[in-house]
Short mmCIF file of C-alpha atoms and ligand atoms in Angstrom, two decimals:
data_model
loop_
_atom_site.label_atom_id
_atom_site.label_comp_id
_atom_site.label_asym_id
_atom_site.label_seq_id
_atom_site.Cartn_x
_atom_site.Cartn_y
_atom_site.Cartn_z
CA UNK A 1 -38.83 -5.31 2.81
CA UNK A 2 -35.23 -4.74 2.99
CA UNK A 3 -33.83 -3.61 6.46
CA UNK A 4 -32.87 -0.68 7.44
CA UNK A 5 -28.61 -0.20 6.85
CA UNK A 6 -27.07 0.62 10.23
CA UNK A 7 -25.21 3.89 9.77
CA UNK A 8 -22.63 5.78 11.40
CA UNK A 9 -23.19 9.21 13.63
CA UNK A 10 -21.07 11.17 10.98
CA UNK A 11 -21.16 14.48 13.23
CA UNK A 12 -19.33 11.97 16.54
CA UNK A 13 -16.55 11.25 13.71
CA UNK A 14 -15.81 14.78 13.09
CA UNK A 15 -15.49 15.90 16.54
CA UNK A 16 -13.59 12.81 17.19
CA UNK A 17 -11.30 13.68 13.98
CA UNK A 18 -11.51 17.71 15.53
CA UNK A 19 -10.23 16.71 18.75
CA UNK A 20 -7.26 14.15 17.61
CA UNK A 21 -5.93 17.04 15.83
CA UNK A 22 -5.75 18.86 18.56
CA UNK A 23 -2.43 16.65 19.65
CA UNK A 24 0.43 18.31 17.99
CA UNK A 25 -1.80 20.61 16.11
CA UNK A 26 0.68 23.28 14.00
CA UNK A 27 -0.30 26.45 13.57
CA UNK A 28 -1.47 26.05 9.95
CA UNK A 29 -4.30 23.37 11.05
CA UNK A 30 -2.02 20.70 10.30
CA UNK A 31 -0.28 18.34 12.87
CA UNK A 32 3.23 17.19 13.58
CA UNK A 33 2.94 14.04 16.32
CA UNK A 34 6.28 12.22 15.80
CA UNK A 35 5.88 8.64 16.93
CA UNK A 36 6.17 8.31 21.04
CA UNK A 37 6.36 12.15 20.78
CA UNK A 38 4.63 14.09 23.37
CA UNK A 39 2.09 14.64 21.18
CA UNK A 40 1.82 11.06 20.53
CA UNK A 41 1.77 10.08 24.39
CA UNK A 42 -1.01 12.48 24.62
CA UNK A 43 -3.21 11.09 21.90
CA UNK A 44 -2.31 7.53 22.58
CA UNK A 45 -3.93 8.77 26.39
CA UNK A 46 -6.50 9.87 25.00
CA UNK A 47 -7.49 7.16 22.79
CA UNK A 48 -6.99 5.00 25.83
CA UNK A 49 -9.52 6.78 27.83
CA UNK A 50 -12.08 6.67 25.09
CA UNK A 51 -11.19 2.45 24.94
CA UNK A 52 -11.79 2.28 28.45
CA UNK A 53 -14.75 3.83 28.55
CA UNK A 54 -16.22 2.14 26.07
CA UNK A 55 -15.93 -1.01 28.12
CA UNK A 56 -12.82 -1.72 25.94
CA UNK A 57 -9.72 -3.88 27.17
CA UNK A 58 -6.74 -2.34 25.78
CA UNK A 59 -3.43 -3.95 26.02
CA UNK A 60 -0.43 -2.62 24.35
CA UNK A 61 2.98 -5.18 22.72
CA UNK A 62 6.63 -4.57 23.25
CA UNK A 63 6.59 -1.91 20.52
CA UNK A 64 4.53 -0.03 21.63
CA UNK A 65 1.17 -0.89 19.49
CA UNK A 66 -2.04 -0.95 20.50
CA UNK A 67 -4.53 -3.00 21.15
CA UNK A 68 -8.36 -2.05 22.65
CA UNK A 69 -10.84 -4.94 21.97
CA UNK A 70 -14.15 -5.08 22.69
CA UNK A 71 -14.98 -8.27 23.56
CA UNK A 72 -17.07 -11.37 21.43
CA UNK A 73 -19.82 -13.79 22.88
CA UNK A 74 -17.39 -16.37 21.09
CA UNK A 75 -13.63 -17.01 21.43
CA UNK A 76 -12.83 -16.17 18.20
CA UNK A 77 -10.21 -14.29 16.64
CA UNK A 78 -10.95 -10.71 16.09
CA UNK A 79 -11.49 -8.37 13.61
CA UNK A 80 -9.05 -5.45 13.86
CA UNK A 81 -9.81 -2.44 12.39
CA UNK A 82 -7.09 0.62 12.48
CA UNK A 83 -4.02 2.20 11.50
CA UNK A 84 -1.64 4.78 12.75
CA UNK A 85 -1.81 8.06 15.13
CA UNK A 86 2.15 9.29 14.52
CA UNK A 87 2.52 12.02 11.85
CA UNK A 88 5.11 13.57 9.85
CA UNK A 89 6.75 16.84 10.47
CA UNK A 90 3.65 19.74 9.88
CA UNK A 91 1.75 16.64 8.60
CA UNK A 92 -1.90 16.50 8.00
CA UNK A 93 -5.60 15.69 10.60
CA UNK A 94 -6.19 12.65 8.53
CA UNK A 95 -3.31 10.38 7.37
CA UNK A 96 -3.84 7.43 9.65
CA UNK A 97 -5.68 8.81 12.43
CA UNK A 98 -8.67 8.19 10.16
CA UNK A 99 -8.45 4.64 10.53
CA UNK A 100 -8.08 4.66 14.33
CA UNK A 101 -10.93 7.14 14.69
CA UNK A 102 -12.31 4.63 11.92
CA UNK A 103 -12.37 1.60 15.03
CA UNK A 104 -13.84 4.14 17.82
CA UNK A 105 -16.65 4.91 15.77
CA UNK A 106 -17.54 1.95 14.10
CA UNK A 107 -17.54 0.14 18.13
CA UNK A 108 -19.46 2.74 18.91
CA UNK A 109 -22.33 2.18 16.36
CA UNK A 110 -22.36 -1.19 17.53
CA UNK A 111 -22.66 -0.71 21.39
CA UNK A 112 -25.43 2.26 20.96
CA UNK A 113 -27.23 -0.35 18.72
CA UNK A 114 -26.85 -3.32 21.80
CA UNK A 115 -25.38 -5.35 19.02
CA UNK A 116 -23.12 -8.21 20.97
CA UNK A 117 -20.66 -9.03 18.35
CA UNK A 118 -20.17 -12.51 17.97
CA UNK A 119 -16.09 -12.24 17.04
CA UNK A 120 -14.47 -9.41 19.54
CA UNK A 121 -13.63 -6.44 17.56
CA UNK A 122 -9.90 -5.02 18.11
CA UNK A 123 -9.18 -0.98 17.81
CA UNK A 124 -5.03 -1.38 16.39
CA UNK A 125 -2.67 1.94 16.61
CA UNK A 126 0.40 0.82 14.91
CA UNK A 127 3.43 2.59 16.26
CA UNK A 128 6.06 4.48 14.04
CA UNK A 129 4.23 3.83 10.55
CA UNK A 130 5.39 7.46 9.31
CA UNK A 131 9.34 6.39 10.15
CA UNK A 132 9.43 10.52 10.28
CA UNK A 133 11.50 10.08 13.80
CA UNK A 134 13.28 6.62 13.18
CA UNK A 135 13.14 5.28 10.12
CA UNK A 136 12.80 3.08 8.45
CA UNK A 137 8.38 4.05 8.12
CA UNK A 138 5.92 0.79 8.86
CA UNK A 139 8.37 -0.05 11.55
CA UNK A 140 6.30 -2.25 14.00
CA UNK A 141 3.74 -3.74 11.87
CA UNK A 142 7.37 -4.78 9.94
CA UNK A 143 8.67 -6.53 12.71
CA UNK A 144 5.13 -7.75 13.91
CA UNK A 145 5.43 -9.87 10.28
CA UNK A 146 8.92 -10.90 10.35
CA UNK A 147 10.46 -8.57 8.00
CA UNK A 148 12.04 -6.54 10.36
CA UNK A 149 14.41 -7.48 13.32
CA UNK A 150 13.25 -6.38 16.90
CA UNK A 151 16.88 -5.67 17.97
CA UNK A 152 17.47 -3.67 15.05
CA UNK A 153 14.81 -1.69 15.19
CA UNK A 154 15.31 -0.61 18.55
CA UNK A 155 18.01 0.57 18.17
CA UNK A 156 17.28 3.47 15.45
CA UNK A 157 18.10 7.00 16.59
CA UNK A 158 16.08 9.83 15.71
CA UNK A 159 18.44 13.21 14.56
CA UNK A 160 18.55 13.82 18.61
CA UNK A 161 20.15 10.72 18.93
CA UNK A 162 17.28 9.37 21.09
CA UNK A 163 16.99 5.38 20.24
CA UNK A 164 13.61 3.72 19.86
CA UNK A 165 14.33 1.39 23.16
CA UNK A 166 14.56 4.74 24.90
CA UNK A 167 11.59 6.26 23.97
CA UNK A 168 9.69 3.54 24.02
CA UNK A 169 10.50 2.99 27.85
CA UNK A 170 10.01 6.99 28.73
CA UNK A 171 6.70 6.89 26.71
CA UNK A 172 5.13 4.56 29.33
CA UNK A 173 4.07 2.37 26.30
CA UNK A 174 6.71 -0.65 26.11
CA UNK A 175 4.21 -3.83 26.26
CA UNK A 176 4.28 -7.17 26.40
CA UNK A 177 5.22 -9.86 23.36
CA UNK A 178 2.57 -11.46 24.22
CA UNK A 179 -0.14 -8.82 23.05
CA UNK A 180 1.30 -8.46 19.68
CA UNK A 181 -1.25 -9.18 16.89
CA UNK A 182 -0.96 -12.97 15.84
CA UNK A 183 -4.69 -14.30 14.48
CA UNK A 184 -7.03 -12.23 13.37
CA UNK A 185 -10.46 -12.88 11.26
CA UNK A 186 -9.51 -9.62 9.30
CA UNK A 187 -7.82 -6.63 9.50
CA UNK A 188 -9.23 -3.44 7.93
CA UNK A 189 -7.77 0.24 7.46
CA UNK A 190 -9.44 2.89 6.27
CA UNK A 191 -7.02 5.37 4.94
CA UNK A 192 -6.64 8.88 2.84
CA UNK A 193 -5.66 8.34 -1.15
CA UNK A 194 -2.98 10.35 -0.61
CA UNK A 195 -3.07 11.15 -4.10
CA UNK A 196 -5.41 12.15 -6.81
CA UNK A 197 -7.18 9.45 -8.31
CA UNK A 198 -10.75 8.91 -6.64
CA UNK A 199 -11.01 13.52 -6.73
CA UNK A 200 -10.26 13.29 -10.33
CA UNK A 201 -13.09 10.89 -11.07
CA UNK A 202 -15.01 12.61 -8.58
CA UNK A 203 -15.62 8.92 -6.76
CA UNK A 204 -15.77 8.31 -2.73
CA UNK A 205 -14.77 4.79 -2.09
CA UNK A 206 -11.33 3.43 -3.42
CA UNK A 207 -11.29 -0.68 -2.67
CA UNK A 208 -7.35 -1.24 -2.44
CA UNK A 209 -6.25 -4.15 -4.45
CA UNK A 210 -2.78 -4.18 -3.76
CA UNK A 211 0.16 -1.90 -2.82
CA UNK A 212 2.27 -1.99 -5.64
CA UNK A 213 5.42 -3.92 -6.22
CA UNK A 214 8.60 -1.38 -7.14
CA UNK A 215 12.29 -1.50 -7.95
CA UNK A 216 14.67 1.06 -6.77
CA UNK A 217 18.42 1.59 -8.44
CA UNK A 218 21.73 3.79 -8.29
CA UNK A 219 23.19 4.77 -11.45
CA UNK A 220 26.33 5.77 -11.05
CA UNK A 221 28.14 7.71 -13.94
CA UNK A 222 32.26 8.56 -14.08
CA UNK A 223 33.59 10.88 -16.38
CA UNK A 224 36.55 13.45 -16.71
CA UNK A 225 37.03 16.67 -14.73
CA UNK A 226 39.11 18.77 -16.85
CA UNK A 227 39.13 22.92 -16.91
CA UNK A 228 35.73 23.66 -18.58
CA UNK A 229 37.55 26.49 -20.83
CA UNK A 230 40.83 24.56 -22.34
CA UNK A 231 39.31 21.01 -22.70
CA UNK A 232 37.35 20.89 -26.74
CA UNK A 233 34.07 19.41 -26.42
CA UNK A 234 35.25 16.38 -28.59
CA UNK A 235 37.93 15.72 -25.59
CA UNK A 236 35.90 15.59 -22.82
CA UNK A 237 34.34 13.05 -21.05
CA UNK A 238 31.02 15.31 -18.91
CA UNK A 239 29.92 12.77 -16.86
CA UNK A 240 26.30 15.22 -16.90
CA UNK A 241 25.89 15.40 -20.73
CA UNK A 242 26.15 11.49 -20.46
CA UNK A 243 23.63 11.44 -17.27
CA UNK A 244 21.23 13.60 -19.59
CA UNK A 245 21.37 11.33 -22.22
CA UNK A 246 20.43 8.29 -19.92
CA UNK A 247 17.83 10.15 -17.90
CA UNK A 248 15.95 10.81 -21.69
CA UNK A 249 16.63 6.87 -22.56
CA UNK A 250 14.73 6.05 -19.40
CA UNK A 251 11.78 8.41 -19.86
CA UNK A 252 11.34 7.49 -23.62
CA UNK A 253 11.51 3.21 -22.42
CA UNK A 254 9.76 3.29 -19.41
CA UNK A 255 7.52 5.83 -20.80
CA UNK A 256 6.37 3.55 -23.27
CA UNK A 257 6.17 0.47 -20.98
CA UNK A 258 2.74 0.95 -19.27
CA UNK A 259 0.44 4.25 -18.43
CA UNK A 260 -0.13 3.07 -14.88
CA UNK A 261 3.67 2.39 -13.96
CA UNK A 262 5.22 5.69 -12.13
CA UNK A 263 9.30 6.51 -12.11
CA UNK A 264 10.92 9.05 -10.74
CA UNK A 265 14.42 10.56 -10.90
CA UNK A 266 14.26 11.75 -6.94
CA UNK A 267 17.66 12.05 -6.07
CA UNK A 268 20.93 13.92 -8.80
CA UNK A 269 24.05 14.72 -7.41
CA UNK A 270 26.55 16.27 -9.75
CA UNK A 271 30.62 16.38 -9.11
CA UNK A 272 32.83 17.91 -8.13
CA UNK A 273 29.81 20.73 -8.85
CA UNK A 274 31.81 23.74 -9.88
CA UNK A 275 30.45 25.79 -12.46
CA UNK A 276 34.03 25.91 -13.76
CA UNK A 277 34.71 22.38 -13.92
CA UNK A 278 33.49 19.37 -16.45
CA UNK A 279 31.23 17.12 -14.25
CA UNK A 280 33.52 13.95 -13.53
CA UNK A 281 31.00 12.38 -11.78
CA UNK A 282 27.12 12.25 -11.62
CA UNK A 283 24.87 9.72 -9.36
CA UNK A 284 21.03 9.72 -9.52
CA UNK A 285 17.93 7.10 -8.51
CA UNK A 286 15.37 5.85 -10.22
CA UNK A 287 12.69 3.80 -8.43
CA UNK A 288 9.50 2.75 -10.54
CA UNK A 289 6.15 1.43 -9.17
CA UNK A 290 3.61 -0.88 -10.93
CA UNK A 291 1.15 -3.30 -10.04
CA UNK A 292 2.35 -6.16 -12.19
CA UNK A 293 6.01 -7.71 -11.77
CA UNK A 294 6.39 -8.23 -15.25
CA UNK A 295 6.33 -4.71 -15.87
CA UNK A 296 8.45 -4.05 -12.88
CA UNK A 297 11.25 -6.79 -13.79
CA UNK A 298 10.76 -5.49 -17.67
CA UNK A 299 11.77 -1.83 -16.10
CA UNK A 300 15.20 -3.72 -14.22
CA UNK A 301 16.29 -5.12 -17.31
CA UNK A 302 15.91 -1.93 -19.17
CA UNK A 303 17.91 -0.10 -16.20
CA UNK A 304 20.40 -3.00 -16.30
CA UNK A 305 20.89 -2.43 -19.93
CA UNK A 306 22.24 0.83 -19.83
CA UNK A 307 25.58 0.84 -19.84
CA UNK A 308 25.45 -0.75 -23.10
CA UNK A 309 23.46 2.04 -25.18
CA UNK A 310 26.41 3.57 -26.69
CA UNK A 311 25.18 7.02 -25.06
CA UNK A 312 28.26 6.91 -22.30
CA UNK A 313 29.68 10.07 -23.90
CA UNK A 314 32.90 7.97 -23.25
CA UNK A 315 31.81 7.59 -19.49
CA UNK A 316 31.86 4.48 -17.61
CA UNK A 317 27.93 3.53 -16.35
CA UNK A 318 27.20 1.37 -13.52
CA UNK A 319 23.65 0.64 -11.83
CA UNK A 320 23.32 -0.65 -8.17
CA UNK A 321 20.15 -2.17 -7.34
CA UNK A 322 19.33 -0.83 -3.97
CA UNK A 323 16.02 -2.63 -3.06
CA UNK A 324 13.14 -3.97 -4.49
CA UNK A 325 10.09 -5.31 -3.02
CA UNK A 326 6.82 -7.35 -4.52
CA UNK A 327 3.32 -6.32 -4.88
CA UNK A 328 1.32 -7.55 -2.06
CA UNK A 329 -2.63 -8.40 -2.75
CA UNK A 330 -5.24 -8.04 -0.14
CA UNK A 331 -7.63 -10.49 0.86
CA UNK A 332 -10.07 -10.76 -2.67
CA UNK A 333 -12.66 -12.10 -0.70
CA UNK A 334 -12.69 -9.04 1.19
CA UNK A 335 -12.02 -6.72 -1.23
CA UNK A 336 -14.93 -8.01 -2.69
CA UNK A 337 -17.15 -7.61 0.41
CA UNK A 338 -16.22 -3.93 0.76
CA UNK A 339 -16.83 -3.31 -3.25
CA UNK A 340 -20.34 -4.56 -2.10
CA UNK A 341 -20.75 -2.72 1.10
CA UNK A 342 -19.95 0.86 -0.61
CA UNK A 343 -22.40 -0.35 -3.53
CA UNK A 344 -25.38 -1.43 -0.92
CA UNK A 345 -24.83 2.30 0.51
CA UNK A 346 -24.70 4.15 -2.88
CA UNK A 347 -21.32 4.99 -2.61
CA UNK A 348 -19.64 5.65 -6.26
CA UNK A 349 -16.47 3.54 -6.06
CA UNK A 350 -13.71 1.92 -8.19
CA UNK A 351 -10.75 -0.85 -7.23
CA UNK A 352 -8.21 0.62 -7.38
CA UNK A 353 -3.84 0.01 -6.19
CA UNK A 354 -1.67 1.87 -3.46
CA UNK A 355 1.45 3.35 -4.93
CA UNK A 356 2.04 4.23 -0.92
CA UNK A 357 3.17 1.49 1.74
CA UNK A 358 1.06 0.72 4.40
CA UNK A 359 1.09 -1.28 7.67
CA UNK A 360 -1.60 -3.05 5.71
CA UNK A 361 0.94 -4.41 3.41
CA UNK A 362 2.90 -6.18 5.99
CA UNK A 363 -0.12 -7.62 7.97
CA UNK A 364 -1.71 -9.21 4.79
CA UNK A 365 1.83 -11.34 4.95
CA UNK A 366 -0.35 -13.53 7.94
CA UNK A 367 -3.61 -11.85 8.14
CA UNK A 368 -6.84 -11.69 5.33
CA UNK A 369 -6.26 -7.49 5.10
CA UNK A 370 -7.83 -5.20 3.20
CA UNK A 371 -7.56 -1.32 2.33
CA UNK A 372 -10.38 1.26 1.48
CA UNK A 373 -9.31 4.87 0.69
CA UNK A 374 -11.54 8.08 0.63
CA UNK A 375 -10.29 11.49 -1.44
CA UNK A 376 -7.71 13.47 -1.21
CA UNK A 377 -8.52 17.18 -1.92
CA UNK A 378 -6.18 18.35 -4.63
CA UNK A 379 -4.10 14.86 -3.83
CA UNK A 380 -2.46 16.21 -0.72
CA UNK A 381 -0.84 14.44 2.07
CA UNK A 382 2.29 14.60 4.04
CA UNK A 383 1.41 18.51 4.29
CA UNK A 384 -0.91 21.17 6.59
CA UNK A 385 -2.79 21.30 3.48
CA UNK A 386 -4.06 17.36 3.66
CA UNK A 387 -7.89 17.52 3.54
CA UNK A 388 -10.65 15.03 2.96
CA UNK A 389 -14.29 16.20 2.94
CA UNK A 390 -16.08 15.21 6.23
CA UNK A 391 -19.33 13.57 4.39
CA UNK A 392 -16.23 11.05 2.35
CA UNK A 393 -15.09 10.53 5.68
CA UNK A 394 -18.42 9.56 7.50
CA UNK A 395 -19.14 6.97 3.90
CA UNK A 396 -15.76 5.64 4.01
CA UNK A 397 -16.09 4.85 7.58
CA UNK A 398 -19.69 3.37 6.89
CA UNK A 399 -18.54 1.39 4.17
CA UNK A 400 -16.54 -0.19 7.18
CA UNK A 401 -18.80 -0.72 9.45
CA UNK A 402 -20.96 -2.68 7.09
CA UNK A 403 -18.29 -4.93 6.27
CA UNK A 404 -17.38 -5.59 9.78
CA UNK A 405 -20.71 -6.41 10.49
CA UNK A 406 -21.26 -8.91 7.06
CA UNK A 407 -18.03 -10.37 8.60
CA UNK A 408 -19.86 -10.29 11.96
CA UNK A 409 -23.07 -12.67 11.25
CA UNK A 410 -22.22 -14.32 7.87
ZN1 ZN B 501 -0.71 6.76 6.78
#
């Protein structure tokens, strides 16, 4: 006879979900809890008490993350399991609080169920993920993996001119190097879509393969200002008509490239911008996103190649890469163990990529990581409008809890 699947208490994960939101809740149900905010404090509080009382140690790293672990019958390295608590400005209740709330409720299960956990299970709240008050976003699980510098970072300002050393001291929650996350078994975070993939296909459970590798340039172009009533079109050189012609050279080639890579044009600034005037000057972006480098290193050349089109309009073209970064895998072995867990519960799932960063991304750098997302209703986040439907939540957070505890007595 098979055994029974250990579930979660879905109704506990609401009200838990209910009463995070209440820190830095706006007025449209959404929630704005900058990073060592007020709000934040109070939530980070809060999440301490819960910890505690759970019979939870919690210890907390020199930026500020952290860390409540409830403790193994062996010595091992944990398994973490979490995310983030900050928010944007009039953010959303779910967009890493979910995978915090994710940890709480999954120990929970455990304890009710006098399970002693063989590997100590670890509760992570990663500070400053959103970079909505300093940038840049992923901020401590960046310099956690090396690819950020400590001093650096601490010295960001948000617009009040506040540094990160300084509210990291007033928040109370400046910690010790010694606590920062080094081993771990795994690390898990359950997370929002934030987009409209698993709605569309009307699927719960997204197993995150990757976050996706991208390329982001400058193109710069430099014309002719000249009066825009004396100057014949065939003497001009409109630094705009030549920008247009570019911008529909890069929608027809990438376009064509590959129906899963994204681009977008986010950023156009036209000089000197007088409606009087022939544009002398016009600089836009272009980043693009796709799983595979090939496709992403096909899209540089292409960008690269632009100045050479003969579509200048007599202008001069120049494109500035201004950063790039790789895809990053998670952990197959656990991707593959969550693909199982959401198919032993009957959840309807697909693999699936992140075109969003995550903390996750960093951590799988020195830790086996691995993502799982649950719908976004009409593909919102970053907004008051974010939702995800309570029963996705309660299955997504299941899905986790069966992992942890394959990962538990394998
Ligand atoms: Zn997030």
């Amino acid at each position: 006879m098979q055994k029974q699947k250990l579930l979660i208490n879905g109704e506990r994960l609401k009200q838990e979900l209910e009463r995070f939101a209440e820190f830095g809740r706006t007025e449209n149900n959404g929630v704005t809890r900058l990073s060592l905010s007020n709000e934040d404090i109070q939530a980070r509080d809060y999440f301490r008490s819960c910890c505690e009382e759970l019979g939870m140690t919690v210890t907390v790293d020199d930026l500020g993350c952290m860390y409540a672990t409830l403790a193994g019958t062996e010595d091992k390295p944990p398994i973490v399991i979490g995310s983030h608590m900050d928010s944007v400005k009039k953010g959303g209740r779910f967009d890493g609080i979910l995978g915090v709330v994710t940890g709480l409720e999954v120990v929970r299960t455990i304890i009710e169920n006098q399970i002693k956990p063989c590997i100590p299970i670890t509760i992570v709240n990663f500070t400053n993920e959103e970079g909505a008050r300093f940038e840049p976003s992923m901020m401590a699980s960046g310099v956690l993996s090396g690819k950020f510098d400590k001093s650096f970072m601490l010295q960001k300002r948000d617009p009040e001119g506040i540094s990160f050393a300084e509210a990291l001291k007033a928040s109370g929650y400046e910690g010790d190097s010694n606590n920062r996350l080094k081993e771990a078994t795994a690390f898990l975070e359950l997370h929002i879509e934030q987009g409209p993939i698993l709605e569309k296909e009307s699927l719960t459970i997204g197993v995150v393969e990757c976050v996706v590798g991208m390329a982001c340039y400058e193109i710069e172009v430099t014309g002719d200002s000249n009066h825009a009533g004396t100057t014949p079109m065939r003497m001009r050189k409109d630094a705009l008509f030549a920008a247009n012609n570019l911008i529909n050279e890069i929608r027809k080639r990438l376009g064509a490239l590959d129906s899963e890579l994204v681009f977008t044009i986010g950023r156009l600034n036209v000089y000197p911008c007088i409606h009087t005037v022939i544009p002398n000057k016009v600089v836009f972006t272009l980043e693009a996103r796709h799983k595979d480098m090939q496709i992403v290193n096909t899209v540089k050349e292409i960008i690269q190649g632009l100045p050479d089109l003969g579509i200048n309009e007599g202008c001069e073209v120049t494109t500035t890469k201004l950063w790039d970064r790789d895809t990053v895998w998670f952990a197959p072995e656990l991707c593959d163990q969550l693909e199982q867990s959401a198919a032993s519960l009957g959840c309807s799932h697909r693999r699936m990529v992140s075109g969003a960063g995550h903390d996750a991304q960093f951590i799988a750098s020195y830790i086996p990581t691995a993502m799982l997302f649950v719908p976004s209703i009409n593909g919102k986040s970053h907004s008051e409008d974010e939702l995800t439907a309570w029963e996705d939540c309660e299955k997504g957070v299941n899905v986790i809890l069966d992992t942890v505890l394959k990962l538990l007595f394998k």
